[in-house]
Tab-separated table of C-alpha atoms in Angstrom:
chain	number	residue	atom	x	y	z
A	1	ARG	CA	0.019	0.016	-0.003
A	2	THR	CA	2.859	2.405	0.708
A	3	ARG	CA	5.406	1.130	-1.804
A	4	THR	CA	4.474	3.707	-4.462
A	5	ALA	CA	4.792	6.566	-1.956
A	6	LEU	CA	8.258	5.354	-0.980
A	7	LEU	CA	9.326	5.106	-4.636
A	8	ALA	CA	8.019	8.574	-5.391
A	9	ASN	CA	9.960	9.961	-2.450
A	10	SER	CA	13.150	8.311	-3.780
A	11	TYR	CA	12.444	9.710	-7.223
A	12	ALA	CA	12.026	13.288	-5.972
A	13	TRP	CA	15.224	13.212	-3.906
A	14	TYR	CA	17.144	11.599	-6.734
A	15	GLU	CA	16.629	14.613	-8.998
A	16	PHE	CA	17.535	17.143	-6.373
A	17	ALA	CA	20.701	15.294	-5.507
A	18	VAL	CA	21.776	14.865	-9.128
A	19	PHE	CA	21.418	18.510	-9.790
A	20	GLY	CA	23.469	19.283	-6.675
A	21	TYR	CA	26.204	16.772	-7.337
A	22	LEU	CA	26.604	17.933	-10.972
A	23	ILE	CA	26.293	21.613	-10.283
A	24	ARG	CA	29.676	22.478	-11.851
A	25	PRO	CA	29.150	20.963	-15.373
A	26	ILE	CA	25.566	22.308	-15.342
A	27	ALA	CA	26.859	25.774	-14.455
A	28	LYS	CA	29.250	25.664	-17.409
A	29	ASN	CA	26.280	25.226	-19.677
A	30	TYR	CA	23.820	27.682	-18.260
A	31	ALA	CA	25.612	30.127	-15.932
A	32	GLY	CA	29.071	30.728	-17.430
A	33	GLY	CA	30.522	28.542	-14.706
A	34	SER	CA	29.045	30.595	-11.839
A	35	SER	CA	28.096	28.349	-8.967
A	36	ILE	CA	26.396	31.200	-7.143
A	37	MET	CA	24.007	31.677	-10.059
A	38	MET	CA	23.203	27.976	-10.229
A	39	TRP	CA	22.672	27.696	-6.529
A	40	SER	CA	20.360	30.746	-6.800
A	41	ILE	CA	18.353	28.851	-9.466
A	42	VAL	CA	18.150	25.918	-7.025
A	43	SER	CA	16.798	28.384	-4.431
A	44	VAL	CA	14.098	29.594	-6.786
A	45	ALA	CA	12.824	26.072	-7.161
A	46	PHE	CA	12.734	25.743	-3.360
A	47	PHE	CA	10.763	28.978	-2.963
A	48	VAL	CA	7.904	27.702	-5.077
A	49	ARG	CA	7.647	24.445	-3.112
A	50	PRO	CA	5.182	25.986	-0.636
A	51	ILE	CA	2.961	26.834	-3.592
A	52	GLY	CA	2.938	23.144	-4.515
A	53	GLY	CA	2.362	22.262	-0.855
A	54	ILE	CA	-0.754	24.510	-0.865
A	55	LEU	CA	-2.135	23.497	-4.185
A	56	PHE	CA	-1.619	19.745	-3.821
A	57	GLY	CA	-2.403	20.009	-0.119
A	58	MET	CA	-5.885	21.455	-0.917
A	59	LEU	CA	-6.389	18.632	-3.397
A	60	GLY	CA	-5.218	16.078	-0.864
A	61	ASP	CA	-7.492	17.378	1.921
A	62	SER	CA	-10.603	17.758	-0.302
A	63	VAL	CA	-10.410	15.080	-3.007
A	64	GLY	CA	-7.894	12.606	-1.592
A	65	ARG	CA	-4.250	11.866	-0.867
A	66	LYS	CA	-4.052	9.674	-3.979
A	67	PRO	CA	-5.061	12.298	-6.645
A	68	ALA	CA	-2.672	14.798	-5.071
A	69	PHE	CA	0.100	12.243	-5.215
A	70	ILE	CA	-0.539	11.289	-8.812
A	71	PHE	CA	-0.670	14.847	-10.220
A	72	SER	CA	2.443	16.010	-8.339
A	73	THR	CA	4.353	12.877	-9.447
A	74	VAL	CA	3.509	13.517	-13.071
A	75	LEU	CA	4.744	17.140	-12.799
A	76	VAL	CA	8.009	16.090	-11.205
A	77	SER	CA	8.604	13.317	-13.766
A	78	LEU	CA	8.113	15.539	-16.806
A	79	SER	CA	10.124	18.464	-15.539
A	80	THR	CA	13.008	16.172	-14.518
A	81	VAL	CA	13.401	14.418	-17.875
A	82	LEU	CA	13.003	17.610	-19.872
A	83	GLN	CA	15.987	19.194	-18.089
A	84	GLY	CA	18.210	16.771	-19.861
A	85	CYS	CA	16.937	17.949	-23.275
A	86	LEU	CA	17.639	21.677	-22.991
A	87	PRO	CA	19.888	23.719	-25.327
A	88	SER	CA	22.805	25.426	-23.617
A	89	TYR	CA	25.544	28.067	-24.142
A	90	ARG	CA	27.758	25.294	-25.422
A	91	THR	CA	25.227	24.553	-28.156
A	92	GLY	CA	24.817	28.220	-29.010
A	93	GLN	CA	21.355	28.725	-27.444
A	94	GLY	CA	22.286	29.539	-23.870
A	95	ASP	CA	19.734	32.235	-23.146
A	96	LEU	CA	16.882	30.078	-24.326
A	97	GLY	CA	18.264	27.110	-22.381
A	98	LEU	CA	18.654	29.144	-19.193
A	99	ALA	CA	15.083	30.461	-19.408
A	100	LEU	CA	13.690	26.991	-20.017
A	101	LEU	CA	15.784	25.628	-17.148
A	102	ILE	CA	14.339	28.142	-14.735
A	103	ILE	CA	10.811	27.353	-15.902
A	104	LEU	CA	11.351	23.603	-15.465
A	105	ARG	CA	12.920	24.069	-12.054
A	106	VAL	CA	9.971	26.102	-10.990
A	107	ALA	CA	7.562	23.468	-12.260
A	108	GLN	CA	9.614	20.797	-10.580
A	109	GLY	CA	9.680	22.724	-7.356
A	110	ILE	CA	5.908	22.963	-7.323
A	111	GLY	CA	5.562	19.263	-8.035
A	112	ILE	CA	8.133	18.244	-5.380
A	113	GLY	CA	6.283	20.475	-2.870
A	114	GLY	CA	3.319	18.171	-3.468
A	115	VAL	CA	5.240	14.838	-3.634
A	116	LEU	CA	7.195	15.269	-0.449
A	117	GLY	CA	4.286	16.400	1.630
A	118	SER	CA	2.012	13.737	0.225
A	119	SER	CA	4.616	11.013	0.845
A	120	VAL	CA	5.127	11.987	4.484
A	121	ILE	CA	1.383	12.084	5.160
A	122	TYR	CA	0.636	8.884	3.208
A	123	ILE	CA	3.252	6.860	5.130
A	124	ALA	CA	2.360	8.415	8.484
A	125	GLU	CA	-1.379	7.744	8.095
A	126	TYR	CA	-0.702	4.099	7.311
A	127	SER	CA	1.558	3.598	10.345
A	128	GLY	CA	0.037	1.780	13.298
A	129	PRO	CA	0.070	2.852	16.935
A	130	GLY	CA	3.606	3.037	18.304
A	131	SER	CA	5.198	2.541	14.850
A	132	LEU	CA	5.445	6.073	13.503
A	133	GLY	CA	9.207	6.048	13.888
A	134	ILE	CA	9.705	2.842	11.945
A	135	ALA	CA	7.373	4.155	9.283
A	136	MET	CA	9.364	7.344	8.954
A	137	GLY	CA	12.539	5.200	8.970
A	138	PHE	CA	11.313	3.438	5.876
A	139	LEU	CA	10.608	6.892	4.360
A	140	ALA	CA	14.158	7.916	5.235
A	141	VAL	CA	15.445	4.740	3.589
A	142	SER	CA	13.638	5.689	0.354
A	143	SER	CA	15.010	9.240	0.468
A	144	ASN	CA	18.575	8.091	1.031
A	145	VAL	CA	18.257	5.486	-1.702
A	146	GLY	CA	17.361	8.383	-4.109
A	147	PHE	CA	20.468	10.227	-2.877
A	148	LEU	CA	22.516	7.039	-3.196
A	149	LEU	CA	21.521	6.382	-6.783
A	150	ALA	CA	22.200	10.016	-7.683
A	151	SER	CA	25.651	10.005	-6.079
A	152	LEU	CA	26.555	6.634	-7.575
A	153	ILE	CA	25.578	7.691	-11.078
A	154	ALA	CA	27.348	11.097	-10.678
A	155	ALA	CA	30.508	9.504	-9.293
A	156	THR	CA	30.561	6.890	-12.054
A	157	LEU	CA	30.187	9.499	-14.771
A	158	ASP	CA	32.787	11.778	-13.159
A	159	SER	CA	35.293	8.885	-13.071
A	160	ALA	CA	34.537	7.601	-16.549
A	161	LEU	CA	34.371	10.878	-18.472
A	162	SER	CA	36.647	13.847	-18.958
A	163	GLY	CA	35.725	17.294	-17.761
A	164	ASP	CA	34.810	18.387	-21.318
A	165	GLN	CA	32.709	15.219	-21.906
A	166	MET	CA	30.806	15.827	-18.661
A	167	ALA	CA	30.136	19.483	-19.627
A	168	ASP	CA	29.219	18.639	-23.214
A	169	TRP	CA	26.786	15.777	-22.689
A	170	GLY	CA	27.599	13.682	-19.676
A	171	TYR	CA	25.575	15.729	-17.198
A	172	ARG	CA	22.409	15.017	-19.255
A	173	ILE	CA	22.515	11.233	-18.709
A	174	PRO	CA	21.096	11.212	-15.113
A	175	PHE	CA	18.064	13.192	-16.274
A	176	PHE	CA	17.415	10.857	-19.148
A	177	LEU	CA	17.756	7.879	-16.813
A	178	ALA	CA	14.758	9.224	-14.881
A	179	LEU	CA	12.378	8.633	-17.807
A	180	LEU	CA	11.514	4.962	-17.388
A	181	PRO	CA	11.238	4.991	-13.557
A	182	GLY	CA	9.020	8.067	-13.823
A	183	MET	CA	6.680	6.273	-16.266
A	184	LEU	CA	6.522	3.182	-14.067
A	185	LEU	CA	5.916	5.324	-11.012
A	186	ILE	CA	2.967	7.170	-12.580
A	187	ARG	CA	1.414	3.840	-13.637
A	188	SER	CA	1.920	2.416	-10.129
A	189	ALA	CA	0.330	5.484	-8.553
A	190	HIS	CA	-2.974	4.759	-10.261
A	191	ALA	CA	-3.238	1.484	-8.295
A	192	MET	CA	-2.921	3.204	-4.940
A	193	GLU	CA	-5.703	3.460	-2.388
A	194	ASP	CA	-6.437	6.454	-0.249
A	195	THR	CA	-5.362	6.334	3.381
A	196	PRO	CA	-7.736	4.975	6.086
A	197	VAL	CA	-7.487	8.336	7.894
A	198	PHE	CA	-8.785	10.225	4.879
A	199	LYS	CA	-11.540	7.701	4.221
A	200	HIS	CA	-12.627	8.021	7.818
A	201	LYS	CA	-12.844	11.831	7.571
A	202	VAL	CA	-14.808	11.642	4.371
A	203	ASP	CA	-17.271	9.217	5.911
A	204	GLY	CA	-17.612	11.370	9.079
A	205	GLU	CA	-17.875	14.843	7.498
A	206	SER	CA	-19.560	16.554	4.618
A	207	ASN	CA	-17.375	18.456	2.158
A	208	SER	CA	-18.357	21.678	3.826
A	209	GLY	CA	-16.553	20.477	6.912
A	210	TRP	CA	-13.235	20.806	5.233
A	211	ALA	CA	-11.593	24.111	6.024
A	212	SER	CA	-10.620	26.587	3.345
A	213	GLN	CA	-6.950	27.544	2.987
A	214	ARG	CA	-7.744	30.910	4.614
A	215	GLU	CA	-9.360	29.250	7.526
A	216	VAL	CA	-6.350	26.860	7.816
A	217	MET	CA	-3.959	29.758	8.072
A	218	ARG	CA	-6.217	31.621	10.520
A	219	SER	CA	-6.721	28.680	12.774
A	220	PHE	CA	-3.366	26.940	12.500
A	221	GLY	CA	-0.986	29.802	11.500
A	222	GLY	CA	0.818	29.577	14.831
A	223	ARG	CA	1.245	25.879	14.559
A	224	ILE	CA	2.412	26.165	10.951
A	225	MET	CA	5.113	28.670	11.966
A	226	MET	CA	6.105	26.280	14.790
A	227	GLY	CA	6.519	23.583	12.161
A	228	VAL	CA	8.668	25.893	10.076
A	229	ALA	CA	10.911	26.622	13.110
A	230	LEU	CA	11.134	22.996	14.177
A	231	ILE	CA	12.328	21.826	10.764
A	232	ALA	CA	14.694	24.781	10.128
A	233	GLY	CA	17.847	23.348	11.664
A	234	ALA	CA	17.700	20.027	9.852
A	235	ALA	CA	16.742	21.771	6.576
A	236	ALA	CA	19.947	23.830	6.683
A	237	PHE	CA	21.969	20.775	7.615
A	238	TRP	CA	20.393	18.630	4.897
A	239	TYR	CA	21.257	20.921	2.035
A	240	VAL	CA	24.556	22.469	3.158
A	241	SER	CA	26.267	19.628	4.951
A	242	THR	CA	25.166	16.703	2.788
A	243	VAL	CA	25.355	18.113	-0.781
A	244	TYR	CA	26.948	21.545	-0.909
A	245	ILE	CA	29.874	20.382	1.179
A	246	PHE	CA	31.278	18.410	-1.749
A	247	GLU	CA	31.455	21.446	-3.971
A	248	TRP	CA	33.046	23.368	-1.106
A	249	ILE	CA	35.747	20.727	-0.777
A	250	ASP	CA	36.278	20.670	-4.526
A	251	THR	CA	36.472	24.431	-5.104
A	252	GLU	CA	37.724	25.951	-1.857
A	253	LEU	CA	40.172	23.336	-0.542
A	254	ASP	CA	41.351	22.309	-3.989
A	255	ASP	CA	43.417	19.298	-2.858
A	256	SER	CA	44.528	17.130	-5.783
A	257	GLN	CA	44.693	14.160	-3.380
A	258	VAL	CA	40.915	13.931	-3.126
A	259	ASP	CA	39.656	15.757	-6.240
A	260	SER	CA	38.997	12.550	-8.211
A	261	ILE	CA	37.116	10.738	-5.399
A	262	ILE	CA	35.009	13.517	-3.882
A	263	LEU	CA	31.740	12.122	-5.265
A	264	TRP	CA	32.633	8.614	-3.996
A	265	ALA	CA	32.585	10.114	-0.515
A	266	ALA	CA	28.955	11.084	-1.281
A	267	VAL	CA	28.204	7.487	-2.165
A	268	VAL	CA	29.598	6.386	1.215
A	269	GLN	CA	27.564	9.062	2.973
A	270	ASN	CA	24.353	7.779	1.435
A	271	VAL	CA	25.145	4.129	2.089
A	272	VAL	CA	25.683	5.024	5.783
A	273	ALA	CA	22.418	7.016	5.756
A	274	VAL	CA	20.413	4.094	4.400
A	275	ILE	CA	21.931	1.748	7.051
A	276	PHE	CA	21.013	4.140	9.924
A	277	SER	CA	17.546	5.095	8.694
A	278	LEU	CA	15.588	2.152	10.252
A	279	PRO	CA	17.526	2.230	13.542
A	280	SER	CA	16.745	5.951	13.843
A	281	GLY	CA	13.015	5.140	13.500
A	282	TYR	CA	13.325	2.404	16.098
A	283	VAL	CA	14.947	4.844	18.533
A	284	ILE	CA	11.973	7.195	18.055
A	285	ASP	CA	9.481	4.513	18.927
A	286	VAL	CA	11.415	3.392	21.985
A	287	HIS	CA	12.568	6.738	23.489
A	288	GLY	CA	9.846	9.118	22.193
A	289	LEU	CA	9.791	11.574	19.300
A	290	VAL	CA	10.425	14.824	21.211
A	291	SER	CA	13.574	13.730	22.976
A	292	VAL	CA	15.094	12.128	19.926
A	293	PHE	CA	14.167	15.131	17.807
A	294	VAL	CA	15.925	17.581	20.211
A	295	ALA	CA	19.048	15.310	20.372
A	296	SER	CA	19.127	14.846	16.613
A	297	THR	CA	18.826	18.584	15.845
A	298	LEU	CA	21.631	19.481	18.286
A	299	ALA	CA	23.816	16.671	16.923
A	300	CYS	CA	23.377	17.925	13.367
A	301	GLY	CA	24.724	21.352	14.254
A	302	ILE	CA	27.673	19.912	16.153
A	303	VAL	CA	28.787	17.279	13.651
A	304	SER	CA	28.274	19.795	10.758
A	305	LEU	CA	30.697	22.337	12.258
A	306	PHE	CA	33.100	19.593	13.293
A	307	THR	CA	33.195	18.110	9.792
A	308	PHE	CA	33.925	21.489	8.100
A	309	LEU	CA	36.667	22.197	10.629
A	310	MET	CA	38.181	18.748	10.175
A	311	MET	CA	38.237	19.078	6.370
A	312	LEU	CA	39.751	22.531	6.655
A	313	LYS	CA	42.516	21.294	8.913
A	314	SER	CA	43.331	18.081	7.021
A	315	THR	CA	41.960	17.276	3.531
A	316	THR	CA	42.907	13.618	3.098
A	317	VAL	CA	41.217	10.543	1.781
A	318	ALA	CA	40.630	9.379	5.348
A	319	THR	CA	39.037	12.577	6.593
A	320	LEU	CA	36.921	12.875	3.387
A	321	PHE	CA	35.331	9.442	3.922
A	322	LEU	CA	35.142	9.812	7.700
A	323	GLY	CA	33.601	13.314	7.898
A	324	PRO	CA	31.389	14.046	4.901
A	325	GLY	CA	31.025	10.286	4.353
A	326	ILE	CA	30.396	8.385	7.608
A	327	ILE	CA	29.675	11.011	10.264
A	328	ILE	CA	27.400	13.203	8.128
A	329	GLY	CA	25.668	10.103	6.729
A	330	ALA	CA	24.631	8.855	10.193
A	331	ALA	CA	23.416	12.291	11.222
A	332	LYS	CA	21.544	12.649	7.973
A	333	ALA	CA	19.464	9.553	8.667
A	334	PHE	CA	18.355	10.775	12.143
A	335	ALA	CA	17.651	14.292	10.817
A	336	TYR	CA	15.335	13.113	8.095
A	337	THR	CA	13.475	10.569	10.153
A	338	THR	CA	12.828	12.792	13.176
A	339	ASN	CA	11.820	15.811	11.148
A	340	ASN	CA	9.314	13.980	9.015
A	341	ALA	CA	7.844	12.296	12.105
A	342	MET	CA	7.527	15.723	13.778
A	343	ALA	CA	5.925	17.298	10.737
A	344	SER	CA	3.262	14.561	10.519
A	345	VAL	CA	1.993	14.751	14.088
A	346	ILE	CA	1.420	18.443	14.781
A	347	PHE	CA	-1.643	18.890	12.580
A	348	PRO	CA	-5.174	17.244	12.619
A	349	PRO	CA	-6.164	15.017	9.657
A	350	ASN	CA	-8.631	17.410	8.022
A	351	VAL	CA	-5.897	20.108	7.427
A	352	ARG	CA	-2.813	17.932	7.601
A	353	SER	CA	-1.992	17.807	3.877
A	354	ARG	CA	-2.132	21.561	3.465
A	355	ALA	CA	-0.518	22.415	6.769
A	356	VAL	CA	2.357	19.992	6.336
A	357	GLY	CA	2.722	21.060	2.727
A	358	VAL	CA	3.096	24.728	3.759
A	359	SER	CA	5.242	24.299	6.935
A	360	TYR	CA	7.534	21.611	5.584
A	361	ASN	CA	8.183	23.251	2.224
A	362	LEU	CA	8.480	26.769	3.587
A	363	SER	CA	11.119	25.750	6.085
A	364	ASN	CA	13.076	23.851	3.449
A	365	ALA	CA	12.799	26.843	1.075
A	366	VAL	CA	14.069	29.457	3.529
A	367	PHE	CA	16.601	27.526	5.534
A	368	GLY	CA	17.461	24.744	3.114
A	369	GLY	CA	17.176	26.060	-0.368
A	370	LEU	CA	18.963	29.297	0.405
A	371	GLY	CA	21.642	27.496	2.378
A	372	PRO	CA	24.075	26.751	-0.495
A	373	ALA	CA	23.627	30.258	-2.000
A	374	PHE	CA	24.222	31.888	1.363
A	375	SER	CA	27.252	29.603	1.860
A	376	GLN	CA	28.781	30.872	-1.397
A	377	LEU	CA	28.187	34.481	-0.344
A	378	LEU	CA	29.803	33.868	3.085
A	379	LEU	CA	33.035	32.445	1.588
A	380	PRO	CA	34.724	35.843	1.029
A	381	VAL	CA	34.113	36.483	4.749
A	382	SER	CA	35.301	33.139	5.995
A	383	ILE	CA	36.094	29.803	4.317
A	384	LEU	CA	34.333	28.259	7.261
A	385	GLY	CA	31.150	30.188	6.578
A	386	PRO	CA	29.111	27.156	5.396
A	387	GLY	CA	29.962	25.262	8.579
A	388	LEU	CA	28.848	28.182	10.726
A	389	LEU	CA	25.630	28.497	8.793
């Protein structure tokens, strides 16, 4: 019943991770090599996610979780594959390619805003009493599998192709590879059933009982802002310390000893994150969500700063795989599991899809999506700026 939601979650995170891991060859095609410009485009896609959260959240709360899931998945699939087909400055049509890239990133951001919120709610509402942590652990596994596939494909291409080949055509391959899984995912989504929680609400209430978006914001605005604040720390950690850190190592530390294996450290990170995902969910069910959430959030801040400091002091193969690989990978699993669990429990079922869609995506937009761009801007002030952020 939940397999399709887990696969869609993997698919959404795969695309984001691919774009982040291949930001340099993509920047050569659409931004004259400017990483700041490309991370700004990433930020634009994040800022429209709350729109997707609202639109697909309204659909999910009024018509059903399933239709919201299907439509958002179609939008993500199409916009992902089409990014691999765009003209670029290297083909002589850079302005057109850049404009289309921005349009597709916006469309994808709206779709992902629906997919991620729908996946969290779908899995949470199918979890039994006392098993929310394990349910979110499975969701974390799916997210980290998406990251793992993206890092594995990016690392393989980076090792097999020259820099010119990557910039000319190699960066397009991961987007094309998303075509068949996207088609299978859309087909699978049609066989889904709506969650028991939604069916119960439909049976118990008339359509007029479902609050409008204005009423949701009026009645639950404070709780939505609480959700934004709760997720903020992990959002910044997730996008700066798990993806951006590899570009920081590559461009700022510029150590030839690790240049050729940087993306393989990302593969290690994601393998570790997959391994720790289910244990993190088990810890939540045993020790309670609130205590594990607080510990996880504090740990993310500490290990993030520690890892940046460690890499700045000694950029070796050992520190690369230990810090950004193993340590960040373990923290990443706990961060994702605890934050999704927290997001799913603070709103009642009749507004849950919209409220989670807004709070979850708004926090990730402000604190996550802007993280890499702010990190780039902080570099002239301090090379340790991303770690402090």
